[in-house]
Short mmCIF file of C-alpha atoms in Angstrom, two decimals:
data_model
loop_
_atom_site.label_atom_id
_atom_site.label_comp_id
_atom_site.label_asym_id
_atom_site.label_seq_id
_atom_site.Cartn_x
_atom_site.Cartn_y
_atom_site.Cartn_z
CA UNK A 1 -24.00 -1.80 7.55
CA UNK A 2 -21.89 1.24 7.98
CA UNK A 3 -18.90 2.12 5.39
CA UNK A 4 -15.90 1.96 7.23
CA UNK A 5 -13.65 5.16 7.25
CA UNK A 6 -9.61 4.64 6.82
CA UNK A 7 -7.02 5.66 8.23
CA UNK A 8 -2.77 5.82 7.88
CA UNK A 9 0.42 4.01 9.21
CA UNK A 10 3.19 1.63 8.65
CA UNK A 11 5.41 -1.14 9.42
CA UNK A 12 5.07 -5.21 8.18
CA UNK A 13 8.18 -7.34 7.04
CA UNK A 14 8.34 -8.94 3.76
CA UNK A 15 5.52 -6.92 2.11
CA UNK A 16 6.38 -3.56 0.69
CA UNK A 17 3.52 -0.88 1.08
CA UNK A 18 1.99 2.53 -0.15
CA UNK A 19 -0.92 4.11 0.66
CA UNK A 20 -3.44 4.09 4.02
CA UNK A 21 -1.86 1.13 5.91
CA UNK A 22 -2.52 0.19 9.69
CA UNK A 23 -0.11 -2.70 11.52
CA UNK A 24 3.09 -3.19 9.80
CA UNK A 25 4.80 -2.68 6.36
CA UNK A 26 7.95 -1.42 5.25
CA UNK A 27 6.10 1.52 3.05
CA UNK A 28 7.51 2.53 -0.72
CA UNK A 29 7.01 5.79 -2.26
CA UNK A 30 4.75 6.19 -5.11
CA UNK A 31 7.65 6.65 -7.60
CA UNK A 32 9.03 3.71 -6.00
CA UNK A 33 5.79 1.36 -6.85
CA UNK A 34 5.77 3.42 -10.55
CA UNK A 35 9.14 2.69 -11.39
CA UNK A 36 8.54 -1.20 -9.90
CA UNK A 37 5.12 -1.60 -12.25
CA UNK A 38 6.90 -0.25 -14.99
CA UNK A 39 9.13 -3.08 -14.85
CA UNK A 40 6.81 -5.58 -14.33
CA UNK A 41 4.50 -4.86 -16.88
CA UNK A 42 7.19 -4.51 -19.21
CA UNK A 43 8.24 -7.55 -18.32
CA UNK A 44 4.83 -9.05 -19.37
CA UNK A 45 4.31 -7.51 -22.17
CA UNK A 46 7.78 -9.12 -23.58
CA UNK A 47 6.17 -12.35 -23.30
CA UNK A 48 4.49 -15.00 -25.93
CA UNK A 49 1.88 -15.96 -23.37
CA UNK A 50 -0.01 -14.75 -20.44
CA UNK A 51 -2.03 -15.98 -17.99
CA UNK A 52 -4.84 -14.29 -16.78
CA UNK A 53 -6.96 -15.91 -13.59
CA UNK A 54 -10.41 -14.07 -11.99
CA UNK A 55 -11.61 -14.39 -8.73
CA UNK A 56 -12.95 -12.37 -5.76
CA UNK A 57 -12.38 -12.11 -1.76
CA UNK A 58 -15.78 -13.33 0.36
CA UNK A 59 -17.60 -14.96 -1.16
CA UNK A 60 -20.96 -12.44 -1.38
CA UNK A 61 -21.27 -10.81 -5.04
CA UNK A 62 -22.96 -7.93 -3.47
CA UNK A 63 -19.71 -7.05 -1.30
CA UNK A 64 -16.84 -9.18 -2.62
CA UNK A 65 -13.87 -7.60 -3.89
CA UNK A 66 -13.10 -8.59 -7.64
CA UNK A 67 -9.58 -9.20 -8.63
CA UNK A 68 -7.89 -10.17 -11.74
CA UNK A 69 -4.60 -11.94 -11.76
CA UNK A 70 -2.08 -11.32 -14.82
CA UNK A 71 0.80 -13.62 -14.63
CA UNK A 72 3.69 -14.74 -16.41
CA UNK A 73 3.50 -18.71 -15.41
CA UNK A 74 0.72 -20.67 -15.08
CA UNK A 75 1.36 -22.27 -11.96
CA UNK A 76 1.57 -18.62 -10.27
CA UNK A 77 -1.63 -18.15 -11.65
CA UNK A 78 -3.07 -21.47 -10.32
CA UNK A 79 -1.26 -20.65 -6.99
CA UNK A 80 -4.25 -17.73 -6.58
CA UNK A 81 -6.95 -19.48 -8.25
CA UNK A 82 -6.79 -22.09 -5.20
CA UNK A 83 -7.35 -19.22 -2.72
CA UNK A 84 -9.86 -16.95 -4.56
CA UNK A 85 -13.75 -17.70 -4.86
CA UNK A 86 -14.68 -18.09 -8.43
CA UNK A 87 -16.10 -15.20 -10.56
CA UNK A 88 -16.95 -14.48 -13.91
CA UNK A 89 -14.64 -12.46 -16.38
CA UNK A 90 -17.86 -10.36 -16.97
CA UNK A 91 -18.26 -9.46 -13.02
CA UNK A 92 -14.99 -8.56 -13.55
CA UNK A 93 -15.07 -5.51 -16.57
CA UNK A 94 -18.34 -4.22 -15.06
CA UNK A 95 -16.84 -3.93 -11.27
CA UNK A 96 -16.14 -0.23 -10.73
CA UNK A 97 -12.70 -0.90 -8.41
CA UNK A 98 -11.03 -4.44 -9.60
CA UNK A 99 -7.61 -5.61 -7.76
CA UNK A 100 -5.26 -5.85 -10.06
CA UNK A 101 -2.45 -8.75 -9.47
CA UNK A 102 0.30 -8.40 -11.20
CA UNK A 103 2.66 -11.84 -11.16
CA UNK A 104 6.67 -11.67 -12.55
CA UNK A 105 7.90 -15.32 -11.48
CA UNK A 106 10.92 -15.04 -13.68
CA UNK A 107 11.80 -11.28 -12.20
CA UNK A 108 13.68 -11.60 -9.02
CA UNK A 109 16.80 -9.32 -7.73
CA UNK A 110 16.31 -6.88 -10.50
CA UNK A 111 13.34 -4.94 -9.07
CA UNK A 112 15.37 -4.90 -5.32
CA UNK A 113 18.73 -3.40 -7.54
CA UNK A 114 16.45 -0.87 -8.91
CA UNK A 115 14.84 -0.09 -5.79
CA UNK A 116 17.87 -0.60 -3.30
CA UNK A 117 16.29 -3.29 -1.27
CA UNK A 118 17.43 -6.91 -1.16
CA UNK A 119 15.45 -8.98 -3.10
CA UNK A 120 16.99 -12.26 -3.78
CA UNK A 121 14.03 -14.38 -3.85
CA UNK A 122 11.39 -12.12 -5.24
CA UNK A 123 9.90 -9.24 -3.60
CA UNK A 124 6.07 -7.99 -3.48
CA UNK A 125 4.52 -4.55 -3.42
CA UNK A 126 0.81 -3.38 -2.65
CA UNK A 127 -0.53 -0.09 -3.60
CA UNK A 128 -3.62 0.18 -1.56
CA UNK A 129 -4.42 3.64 -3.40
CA UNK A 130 -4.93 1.69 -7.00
CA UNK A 131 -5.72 -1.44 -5.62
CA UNK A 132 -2.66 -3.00 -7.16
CA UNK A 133 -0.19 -5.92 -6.32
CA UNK A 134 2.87 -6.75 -7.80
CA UNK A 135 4.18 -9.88 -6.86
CA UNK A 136 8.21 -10.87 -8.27
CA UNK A 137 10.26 -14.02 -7.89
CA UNK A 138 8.64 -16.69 -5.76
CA UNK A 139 6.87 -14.33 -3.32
CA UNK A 140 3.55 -15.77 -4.78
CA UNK A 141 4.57 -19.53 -3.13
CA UNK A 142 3.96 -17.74 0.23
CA UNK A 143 0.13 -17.98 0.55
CA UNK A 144 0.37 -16.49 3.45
CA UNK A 145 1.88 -13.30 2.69
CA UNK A 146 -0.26 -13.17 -0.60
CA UNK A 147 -3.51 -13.69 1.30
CA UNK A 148 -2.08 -10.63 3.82
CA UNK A 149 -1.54 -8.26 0.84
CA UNK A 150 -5.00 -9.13 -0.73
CA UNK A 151 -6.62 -8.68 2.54
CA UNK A 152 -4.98 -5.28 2.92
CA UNK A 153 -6.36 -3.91 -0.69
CA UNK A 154 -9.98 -5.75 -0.68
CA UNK A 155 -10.38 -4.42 2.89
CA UNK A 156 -11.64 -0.61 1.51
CA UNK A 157 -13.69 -2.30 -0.94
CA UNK A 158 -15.73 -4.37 0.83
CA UNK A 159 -16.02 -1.90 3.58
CA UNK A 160 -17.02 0.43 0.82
CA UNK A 161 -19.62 -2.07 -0.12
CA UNK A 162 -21.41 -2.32 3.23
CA UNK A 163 -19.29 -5.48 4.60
CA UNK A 164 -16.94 -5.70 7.85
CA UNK A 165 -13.67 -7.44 7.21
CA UNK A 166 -12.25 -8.86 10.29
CA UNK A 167 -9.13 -11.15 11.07
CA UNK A 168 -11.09 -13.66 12.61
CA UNK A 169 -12.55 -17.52 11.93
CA UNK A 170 -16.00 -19.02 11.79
CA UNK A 171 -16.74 -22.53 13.56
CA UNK A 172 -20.33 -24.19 11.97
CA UNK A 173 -22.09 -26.16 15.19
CA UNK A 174 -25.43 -27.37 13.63
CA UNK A 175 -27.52 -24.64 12.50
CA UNK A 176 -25.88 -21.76 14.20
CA UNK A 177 -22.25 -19.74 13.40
CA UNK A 178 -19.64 -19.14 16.06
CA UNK A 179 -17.16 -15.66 15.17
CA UNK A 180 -14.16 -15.95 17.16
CA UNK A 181 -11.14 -13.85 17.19
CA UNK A 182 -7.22 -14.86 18.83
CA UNK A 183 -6.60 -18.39 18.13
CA UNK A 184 -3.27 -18.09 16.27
CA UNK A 185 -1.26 -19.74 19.26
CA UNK A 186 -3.55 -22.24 20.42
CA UNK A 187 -4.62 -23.46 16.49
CA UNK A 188 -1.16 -25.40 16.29
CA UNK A 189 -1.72 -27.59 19.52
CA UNK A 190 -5.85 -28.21 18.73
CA UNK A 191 -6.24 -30.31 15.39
CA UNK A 192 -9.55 -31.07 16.38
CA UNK A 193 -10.34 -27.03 16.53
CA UNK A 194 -8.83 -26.47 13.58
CA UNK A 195 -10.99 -29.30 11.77
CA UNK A 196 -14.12 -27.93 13.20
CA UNK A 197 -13.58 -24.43 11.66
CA UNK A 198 -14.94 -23.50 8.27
CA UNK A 199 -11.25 -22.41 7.70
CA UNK A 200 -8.13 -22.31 9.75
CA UNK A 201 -7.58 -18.55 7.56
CA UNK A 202 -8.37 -15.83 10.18
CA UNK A 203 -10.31 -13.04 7.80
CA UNK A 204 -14.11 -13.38 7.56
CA UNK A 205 -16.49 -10.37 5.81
CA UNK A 206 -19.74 -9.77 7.94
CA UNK A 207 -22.12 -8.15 6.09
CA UNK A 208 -26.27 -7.92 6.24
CA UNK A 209 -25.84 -10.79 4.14
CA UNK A 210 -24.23 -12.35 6.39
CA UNK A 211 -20.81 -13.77 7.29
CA UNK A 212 -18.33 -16.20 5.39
CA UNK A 213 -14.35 -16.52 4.83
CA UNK A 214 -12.37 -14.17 3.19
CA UNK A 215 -10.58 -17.09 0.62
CA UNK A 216 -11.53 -20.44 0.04
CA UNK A 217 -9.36 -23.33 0.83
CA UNK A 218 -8.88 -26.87 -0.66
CA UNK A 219 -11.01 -28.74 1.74
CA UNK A 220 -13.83 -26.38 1.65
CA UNK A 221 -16.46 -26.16 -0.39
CA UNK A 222 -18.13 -22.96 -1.06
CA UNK A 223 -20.60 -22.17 1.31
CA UNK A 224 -23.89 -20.78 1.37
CA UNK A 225 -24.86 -17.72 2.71
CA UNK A 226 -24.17 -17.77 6.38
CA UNK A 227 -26.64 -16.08 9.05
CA UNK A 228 -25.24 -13.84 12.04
CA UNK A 229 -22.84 -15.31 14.38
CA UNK A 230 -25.06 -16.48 17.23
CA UNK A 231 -22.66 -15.88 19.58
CA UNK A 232 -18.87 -14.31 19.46
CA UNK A 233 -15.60 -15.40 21.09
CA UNK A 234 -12.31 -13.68 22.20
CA UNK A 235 -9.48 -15.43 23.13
CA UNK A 236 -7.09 -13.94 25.42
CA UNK A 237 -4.13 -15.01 26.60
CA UNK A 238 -3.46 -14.20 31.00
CA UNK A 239 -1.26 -16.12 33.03
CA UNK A 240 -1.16 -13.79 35.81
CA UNK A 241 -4.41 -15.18 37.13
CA UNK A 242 -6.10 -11.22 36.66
CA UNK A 243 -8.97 -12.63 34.26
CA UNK A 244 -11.46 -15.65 34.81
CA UNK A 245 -10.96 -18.44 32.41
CA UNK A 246 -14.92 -17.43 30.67
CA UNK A 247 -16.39 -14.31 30.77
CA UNK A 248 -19.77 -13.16 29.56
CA UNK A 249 -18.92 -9.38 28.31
CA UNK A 250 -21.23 -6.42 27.18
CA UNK A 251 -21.38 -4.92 23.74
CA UNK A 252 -18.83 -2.40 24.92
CA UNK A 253 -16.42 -4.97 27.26
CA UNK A 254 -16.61 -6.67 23.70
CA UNK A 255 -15.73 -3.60 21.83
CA UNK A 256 -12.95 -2.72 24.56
CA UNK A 257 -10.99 -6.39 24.59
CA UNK A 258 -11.41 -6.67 20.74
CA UNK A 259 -9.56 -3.48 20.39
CA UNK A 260 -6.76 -4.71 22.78
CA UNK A 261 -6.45 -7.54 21.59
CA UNK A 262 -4.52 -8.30 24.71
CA UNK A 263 -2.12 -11.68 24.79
CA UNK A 264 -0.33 -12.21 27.71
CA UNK A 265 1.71 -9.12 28.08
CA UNK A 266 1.66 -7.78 24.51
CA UNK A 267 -1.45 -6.00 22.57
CA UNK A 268 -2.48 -6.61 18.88
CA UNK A 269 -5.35 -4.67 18.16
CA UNK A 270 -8.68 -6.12 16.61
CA UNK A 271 -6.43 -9.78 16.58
CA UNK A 272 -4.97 -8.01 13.21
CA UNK A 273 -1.08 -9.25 12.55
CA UNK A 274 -1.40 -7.90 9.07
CA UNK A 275 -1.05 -4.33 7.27
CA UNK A 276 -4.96 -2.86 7.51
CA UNK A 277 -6.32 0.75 5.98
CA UNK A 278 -8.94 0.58 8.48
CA UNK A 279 -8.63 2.32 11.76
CA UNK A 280 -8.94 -0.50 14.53
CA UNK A 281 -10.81 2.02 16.46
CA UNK A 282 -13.35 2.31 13.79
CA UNK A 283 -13.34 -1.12 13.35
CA UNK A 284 -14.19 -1.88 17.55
CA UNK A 285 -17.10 0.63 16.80
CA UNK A 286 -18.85 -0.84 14.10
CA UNK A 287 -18.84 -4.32 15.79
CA UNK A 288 -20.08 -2.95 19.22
CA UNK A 289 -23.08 -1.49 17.02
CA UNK A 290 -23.45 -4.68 15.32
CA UNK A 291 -23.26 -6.43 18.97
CA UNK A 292 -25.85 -4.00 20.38
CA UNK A 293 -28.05 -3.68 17.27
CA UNK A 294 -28.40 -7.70 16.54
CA UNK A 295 -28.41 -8.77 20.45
CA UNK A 296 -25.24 -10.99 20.08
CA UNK A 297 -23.82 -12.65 23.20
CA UNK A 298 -20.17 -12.36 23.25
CA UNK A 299 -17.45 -14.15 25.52
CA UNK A 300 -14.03 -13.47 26.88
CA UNK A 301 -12.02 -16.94 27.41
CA UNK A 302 -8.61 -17.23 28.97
CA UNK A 303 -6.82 -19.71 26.98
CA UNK A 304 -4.13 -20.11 29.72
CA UNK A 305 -4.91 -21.44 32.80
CA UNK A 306 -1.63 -21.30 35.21
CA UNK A 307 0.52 -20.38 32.34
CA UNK A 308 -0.91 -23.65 30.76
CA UNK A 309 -3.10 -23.63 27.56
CA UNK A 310 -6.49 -25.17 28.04
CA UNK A 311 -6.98 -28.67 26.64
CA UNK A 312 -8.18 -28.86 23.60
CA UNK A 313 -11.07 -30.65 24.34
CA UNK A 314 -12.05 -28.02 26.99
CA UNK A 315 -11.74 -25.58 24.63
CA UNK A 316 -13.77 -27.24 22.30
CA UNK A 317 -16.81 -27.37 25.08
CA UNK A 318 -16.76 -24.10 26.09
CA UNK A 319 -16.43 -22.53 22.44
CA UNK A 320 -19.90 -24.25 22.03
CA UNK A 321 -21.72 -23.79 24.74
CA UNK A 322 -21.90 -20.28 24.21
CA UNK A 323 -24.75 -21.34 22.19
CA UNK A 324 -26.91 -22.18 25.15
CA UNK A 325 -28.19 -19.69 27.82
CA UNK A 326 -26.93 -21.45 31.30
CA UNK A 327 -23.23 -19.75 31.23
CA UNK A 328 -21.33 -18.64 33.69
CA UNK A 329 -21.92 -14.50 34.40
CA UNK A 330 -18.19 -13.81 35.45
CA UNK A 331 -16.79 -10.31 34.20
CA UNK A 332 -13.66 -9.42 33.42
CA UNK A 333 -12.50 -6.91 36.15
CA UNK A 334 -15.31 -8.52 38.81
CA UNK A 335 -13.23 -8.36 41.19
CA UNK A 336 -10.61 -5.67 42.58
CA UNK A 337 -7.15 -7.34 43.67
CA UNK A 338 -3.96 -6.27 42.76
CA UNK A 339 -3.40 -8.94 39.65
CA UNK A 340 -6.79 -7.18 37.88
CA UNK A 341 -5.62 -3.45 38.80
CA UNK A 342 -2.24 -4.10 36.89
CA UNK A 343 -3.37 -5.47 34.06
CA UNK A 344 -6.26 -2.95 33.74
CA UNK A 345 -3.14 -0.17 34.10
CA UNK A 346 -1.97 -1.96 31.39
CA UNK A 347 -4.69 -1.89 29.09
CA UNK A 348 -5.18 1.40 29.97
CA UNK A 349 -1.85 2.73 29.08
CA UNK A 350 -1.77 1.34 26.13
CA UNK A 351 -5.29 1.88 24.72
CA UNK A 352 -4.20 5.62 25.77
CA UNK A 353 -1.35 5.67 24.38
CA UNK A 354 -2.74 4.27 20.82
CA UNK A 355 -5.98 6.28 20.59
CA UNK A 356 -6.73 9.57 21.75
CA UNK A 357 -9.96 8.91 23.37
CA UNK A 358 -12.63 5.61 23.44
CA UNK A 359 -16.32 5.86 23.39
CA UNK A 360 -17.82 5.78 27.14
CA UNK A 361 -19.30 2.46 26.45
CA UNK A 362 -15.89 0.92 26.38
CA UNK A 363 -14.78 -0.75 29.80
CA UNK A 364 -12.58 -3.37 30.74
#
């Protein structure tokens, strides 16, 4: 596997950020995230008893990220221990770059006066650069959030160990693994999807290992090492009628709708709705190699037919029968009417616009 390179930007509500950050957060300076850890850690140090809580992101020892929650409540603590895999304390003080969680439950609008931010229910901060988190108030109760942050400070680390972390899900059908990628608006009206996946979470690490979730969740159990997807899915979202509801794509079609991440007018590149340090161009390039290296079939499908989303059921069938070999050949872009030039003008102005130039073996 290739270590991932990183890259900078900004720009993500709720979650304050320093460091290399791609896709959204409001970003702090680094006397700003001194002055907030100096609080915090006063703040724990003032207390009788701590709480201290291990665990690791993926679920592979050989390119997990460790991370060590300190906390100032137990049920803060527990609130992480439910989403982490389980580690040792030893894996921990021998792993070269821990995370370091940092909890203040009973800390609230105090860091936000400091700081001059509002902060009436808690606020969090990530410091990709020490692979730190600091998380105030009750900004721990919002898994989601947490899971974002973590995902944005593991991401170097398990890149840096030879793994690919991507925002997408896994679905088990008998022996084989299906990757797919753009499900968020379709996972709320499909129940019978989301039982089917290993975990409704989008974030997976692919490594030569092989692939599981990034956190566990209560209804899963940990799972054992998971071979190659044997086939990957994108899920896009057209009305206009421009793209066929399946597509068979090539390593670099793959590598060129991934990177979109087109959904029905708007782009979000490599499916990612969260702050990254990786370069989503970087990103698209390591999984064309690994979709050209490992001969992976990969599949565009249109989750709205008409302006309608596909039944679930439908959905279901063709998610898994791109297992078997008898698919449907259509390509996005096979044919040339006006519906397919626009939205390849749009792709094309964006992608343009984002990146200053794509390999060659990109195409629509």
């Amino acid at each position: 596997m290739p270590v991932i390179q990183l890259c900078r930007a900004s720009l993500w509500p709720s979650i304050y950020v320093r460091g290399n950050a791609v896709g959204g957060a409001p970003e702090i300076s680094k006397a700003q995230f001194k002055k907030i850890l100096n609080h915090v850690t006063s703040h724990l140090s003032s207390m009788s008893s701590l709480f201290v809580q291990d665990g690791a992101v993926g679920s592979f020892s050989k390119c997990d990220a460790k991370v060590r929650v300190i906390s100032d409540s137990s049920s803060a603590a527990l609130s992480l221990a439910n989403i982490l895999w389980t580690t040792s304390s030893r894996a921990i003080s021998h792993d070269s770059c821990p995370v370091t969680v940092y909890i203040a439950s009973s800390i609230r609008s105090s860091v936000g006066d400091t700081l001059g931010f509002e902060a009436s229910h808690g606020c969090a901060a990530v410091d990709i650069e020490s692979s730190s988190l600091i998380l105030c108030g009750r900004t721990f109760s919002d898994t989601n959030a947490v899971k974002k942050a973590l995902g944005a400070l593991t991401a170097p680390i398990i890149s840096a160990r030879r793994g690919i972390p991507l925002c997408g899900r896994l679905l088990v059908a008998g022996d084989s693994v299906i990757l797919l990628f753009g499900l968020d608006d379709i996972l709320e009206r499909c129940s019978d999807l989301c039982e089917a996946l290993l975990s409704s979470d989008a974030g997976v690490v692919w490594s030569s290992h092989g692939i599981a979730p990034f956190f566990q969740s209560g209804a899963l159990a940990r799972p054992s090492l998971l071979k190659k997807p044997a086939s990957i899915i994108f899920a896009t979202s057209d009305s206009s009628g421009a793209l066929p509801l399946l597509s068979k794509l090539s390593p670099g079609q793959a590598a060129f709708h991934f990177l979109a991440g087109y959904q029905d007018g708007k782009f979000l590149p490599v499916y990612d709705k969260g702050p990254s340090p990786i370069d989503p161009l970087v990103l698209a390039k390591v999984l064309y190699s690994q979709l050209k290296d490992n001969d992976i079939p990969s599949f565009l499908i249109n989750i709205s037919d008409g302006g309608k989303y596909l039944p679930c059921g439908k959905l279901i069938k063709w998610v898994k029968s791109t297992l078997s070999s008898g698919l449907s050949e259509s390509k996005p872009g096979a044919t040339s009417g006006s519906k397919v030039r626009d939205l390849k003008g749009k792709y094309k102005s964006f992608l343009s616009g984002k990146f200053q130039e794509l390999p060659k073996e990109f195409s629509f």
